[in-house]
Tab-separated table of C-alpha atoms in Angstrom:
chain	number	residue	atom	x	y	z
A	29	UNK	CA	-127.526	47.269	-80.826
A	30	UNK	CA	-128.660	50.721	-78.749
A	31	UNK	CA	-126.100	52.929	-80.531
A	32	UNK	CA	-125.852	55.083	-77.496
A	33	UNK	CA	-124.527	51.858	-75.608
A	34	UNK	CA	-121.083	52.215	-78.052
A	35	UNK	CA	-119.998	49.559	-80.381
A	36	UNK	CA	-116.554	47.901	-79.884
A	37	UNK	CA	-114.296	47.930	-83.429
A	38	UNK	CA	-113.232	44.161	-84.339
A	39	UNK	CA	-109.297	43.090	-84.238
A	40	UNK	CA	-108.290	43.426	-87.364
A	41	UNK	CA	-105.645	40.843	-87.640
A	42	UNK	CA	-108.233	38.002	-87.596
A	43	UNK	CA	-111.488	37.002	-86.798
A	44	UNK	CA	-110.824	33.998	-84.844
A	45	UNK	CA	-108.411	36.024	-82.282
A	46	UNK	CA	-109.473	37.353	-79.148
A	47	UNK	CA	-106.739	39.199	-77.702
A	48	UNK	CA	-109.226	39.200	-74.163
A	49	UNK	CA	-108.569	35.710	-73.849
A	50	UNK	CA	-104.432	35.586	-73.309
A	51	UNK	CA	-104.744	39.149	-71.408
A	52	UNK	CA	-107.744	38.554	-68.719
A	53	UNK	CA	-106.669	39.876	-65.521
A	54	UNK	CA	-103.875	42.134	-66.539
A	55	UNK	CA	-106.511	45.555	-66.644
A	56	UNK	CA	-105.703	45.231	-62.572
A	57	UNK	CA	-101.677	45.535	-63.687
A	58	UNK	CA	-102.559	48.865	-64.949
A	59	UNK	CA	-102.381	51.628	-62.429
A	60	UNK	CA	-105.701	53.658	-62.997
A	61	UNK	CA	-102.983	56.701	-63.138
A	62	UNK	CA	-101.493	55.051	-66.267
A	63	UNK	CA	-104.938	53.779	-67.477
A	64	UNK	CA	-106.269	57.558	-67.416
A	65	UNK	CA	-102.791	58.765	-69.406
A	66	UNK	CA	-103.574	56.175	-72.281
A	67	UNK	CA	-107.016	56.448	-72.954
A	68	UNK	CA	-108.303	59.068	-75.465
A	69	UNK	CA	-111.333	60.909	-76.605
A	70	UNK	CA	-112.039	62.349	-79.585
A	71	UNK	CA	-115.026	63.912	-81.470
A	72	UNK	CA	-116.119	64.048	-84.825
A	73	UNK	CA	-119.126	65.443	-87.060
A	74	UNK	CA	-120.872	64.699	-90.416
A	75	UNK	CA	-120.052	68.237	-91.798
A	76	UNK	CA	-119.186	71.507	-90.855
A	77	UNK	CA	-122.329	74.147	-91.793
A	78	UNK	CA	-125.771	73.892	-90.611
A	79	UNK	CA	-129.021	75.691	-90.657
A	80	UNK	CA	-130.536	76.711	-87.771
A	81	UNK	CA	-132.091	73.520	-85.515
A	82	UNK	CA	-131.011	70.970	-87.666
A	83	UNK	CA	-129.688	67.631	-86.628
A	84	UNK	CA	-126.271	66.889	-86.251
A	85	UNK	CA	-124.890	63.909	-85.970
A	86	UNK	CA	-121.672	62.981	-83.943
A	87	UNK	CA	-119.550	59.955	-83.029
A	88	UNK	CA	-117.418	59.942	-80.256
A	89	UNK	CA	-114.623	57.498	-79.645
A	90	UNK	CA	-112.732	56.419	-76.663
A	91	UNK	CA	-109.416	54.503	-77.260
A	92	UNK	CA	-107.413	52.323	-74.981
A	93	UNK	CA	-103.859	52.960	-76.881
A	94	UNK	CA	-102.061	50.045	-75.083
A	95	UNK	CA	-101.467	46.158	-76.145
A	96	UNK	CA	-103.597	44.973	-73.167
A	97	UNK	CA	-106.402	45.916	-71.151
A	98	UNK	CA	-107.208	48.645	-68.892
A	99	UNK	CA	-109.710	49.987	-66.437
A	100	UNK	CA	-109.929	53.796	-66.031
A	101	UNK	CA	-111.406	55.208	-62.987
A	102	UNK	CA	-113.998	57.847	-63.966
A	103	UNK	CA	-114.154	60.604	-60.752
A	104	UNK	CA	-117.597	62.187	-62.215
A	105	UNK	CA	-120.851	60.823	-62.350
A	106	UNK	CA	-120.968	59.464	-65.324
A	107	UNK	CA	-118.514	58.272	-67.208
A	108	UNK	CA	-118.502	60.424	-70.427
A	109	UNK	CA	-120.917	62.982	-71.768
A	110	UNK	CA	-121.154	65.714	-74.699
A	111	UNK	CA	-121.674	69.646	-74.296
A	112	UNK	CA	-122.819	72.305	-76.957
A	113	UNK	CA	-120.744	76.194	-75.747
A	114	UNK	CA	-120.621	74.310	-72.336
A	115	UNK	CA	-123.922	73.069	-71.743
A	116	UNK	CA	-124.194	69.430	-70.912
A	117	UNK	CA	-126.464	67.511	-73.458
A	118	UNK	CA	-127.456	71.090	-74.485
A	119	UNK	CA	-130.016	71.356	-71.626
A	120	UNK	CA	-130.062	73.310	-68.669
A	121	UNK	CA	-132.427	71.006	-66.962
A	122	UNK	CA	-131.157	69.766	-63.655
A	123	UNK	CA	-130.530	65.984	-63.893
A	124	UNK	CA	-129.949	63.659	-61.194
A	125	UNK	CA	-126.877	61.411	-61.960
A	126	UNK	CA	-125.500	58.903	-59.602
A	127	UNK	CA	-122.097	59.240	-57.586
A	128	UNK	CA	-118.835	58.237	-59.002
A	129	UNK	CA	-116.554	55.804	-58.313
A	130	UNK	CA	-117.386	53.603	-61.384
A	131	UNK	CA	-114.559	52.217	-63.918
A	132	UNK	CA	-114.565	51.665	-67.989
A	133	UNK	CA	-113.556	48.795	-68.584
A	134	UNK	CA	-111.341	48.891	-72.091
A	135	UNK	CA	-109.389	45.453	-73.867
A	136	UNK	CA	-106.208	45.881	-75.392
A	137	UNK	CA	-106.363	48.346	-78.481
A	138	UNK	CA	-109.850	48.539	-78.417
A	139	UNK	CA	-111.609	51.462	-79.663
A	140	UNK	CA	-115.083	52.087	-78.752
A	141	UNK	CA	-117.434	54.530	-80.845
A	142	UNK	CA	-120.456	56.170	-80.111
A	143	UNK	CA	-123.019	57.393	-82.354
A	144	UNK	CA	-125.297	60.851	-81.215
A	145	UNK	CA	-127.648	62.957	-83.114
A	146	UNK	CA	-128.520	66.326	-81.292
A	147	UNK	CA	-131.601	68.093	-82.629
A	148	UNK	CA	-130.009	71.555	-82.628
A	149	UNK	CA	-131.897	72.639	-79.726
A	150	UNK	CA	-131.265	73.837	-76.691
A	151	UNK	CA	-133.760	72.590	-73.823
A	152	UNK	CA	-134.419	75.896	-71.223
A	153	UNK	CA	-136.515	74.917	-67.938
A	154	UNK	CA	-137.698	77.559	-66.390
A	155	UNK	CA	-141.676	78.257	-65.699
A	156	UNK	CA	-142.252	76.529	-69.044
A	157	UNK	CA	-139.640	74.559	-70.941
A	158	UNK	CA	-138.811	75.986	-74.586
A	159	UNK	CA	-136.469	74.634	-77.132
A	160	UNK	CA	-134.150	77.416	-78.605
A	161	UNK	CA	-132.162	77.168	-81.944
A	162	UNK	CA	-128.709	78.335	-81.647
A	163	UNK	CA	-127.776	81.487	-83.243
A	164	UNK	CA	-125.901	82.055	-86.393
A	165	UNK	CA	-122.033	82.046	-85.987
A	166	UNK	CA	-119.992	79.523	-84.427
A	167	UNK	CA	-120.321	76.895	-82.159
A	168	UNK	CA	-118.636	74.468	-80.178
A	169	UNK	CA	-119.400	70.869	-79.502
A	170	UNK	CA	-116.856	68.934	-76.687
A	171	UNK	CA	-117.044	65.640	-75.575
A	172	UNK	CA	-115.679	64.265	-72.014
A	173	UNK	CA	-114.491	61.434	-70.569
A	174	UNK	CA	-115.015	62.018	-66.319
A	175	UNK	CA	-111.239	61.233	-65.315
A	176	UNK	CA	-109.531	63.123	-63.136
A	177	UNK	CA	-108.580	65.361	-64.619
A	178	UNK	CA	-111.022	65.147	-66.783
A	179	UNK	CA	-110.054	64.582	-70.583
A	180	UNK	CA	-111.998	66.624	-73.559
A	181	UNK	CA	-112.540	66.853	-77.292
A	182	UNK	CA	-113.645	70.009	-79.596
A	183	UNK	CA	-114.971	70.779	-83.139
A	184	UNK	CA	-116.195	73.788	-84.041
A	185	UNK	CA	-119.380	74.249	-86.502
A	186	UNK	CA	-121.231	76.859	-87.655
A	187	UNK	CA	-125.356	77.785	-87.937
A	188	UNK	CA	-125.645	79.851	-91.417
């Protein structure tokens, strides 16, 4: 599986119960204002200290905290993303992304996780495109879901 595509966490009451099956159909019950109130993001990292442009590796999770499914309408154009002190995939390379008005589709309880490794580097464009380290001291990393308003995640690591 394409880890950036997520991987859904299995029910843990049994593995012959799908709780999609008795709940199809009720993600339209859900008002996408609701939807957007229940669903979380969260961030976390393998450790806390790095040296300068060294991987690190991240896993982000979105949770639907309700006993059935949902679908939350994502306002940006895409539907979640990362950021290193505020820079969007640590890049400042213009991308073009498409126009929102997509949903993420969630079942009931699920969790699904993410797995990311950033190189450390910050992509510049500009006449040529260089790859900076960041500099010793503390960073932050945030992660996004593109709701309205939009929700967010932080750690903090440091380069040493």
């Amino acid at each position: 599986m394409d880890p950036s595509r997520g991987q859904r966490e299995a029910d843990p009451r049994s593995n012959d119960y799908d709780p999609s099956v008795f709940s199809r159909g009720l993600d339209k019950l859900v008002p996408g204002a609701v939807a957007r109130r229940v669903v979380t993001i969260d961030v976390s990292i393998d450790r806390e200290t790095y040296a300068p442009g060294e991987d690190i590796s991240m896993t982000i999770a979105i949770d639907n905290r309700l006993p059935i499914p949902v679908e939350v309408p994502i306002a940006g154009r895409r539907v979640w993303g990362w950021a290193i002190d505020g820079l969007t995939e640590a890049t400042d390379e213009r991308v073009y992304e498409p126009e929102g008005g997509r949903t993420l589709a969630l079942r009931a309880g699920e969790t699904r996780r993410y797995e990311h490794t950033w190189n450390g580097r910050i992509r510049r464009e500009g006449a040529r495109t260089t790859y900076d380290t960041l500099s010793r001291g503390t960073h932050e990393l945030s992660v996004f879901l593109e709701t309205d308003p939009k929700k967010t995640a932080t750690v903090e690591f440091s380069i040493r």
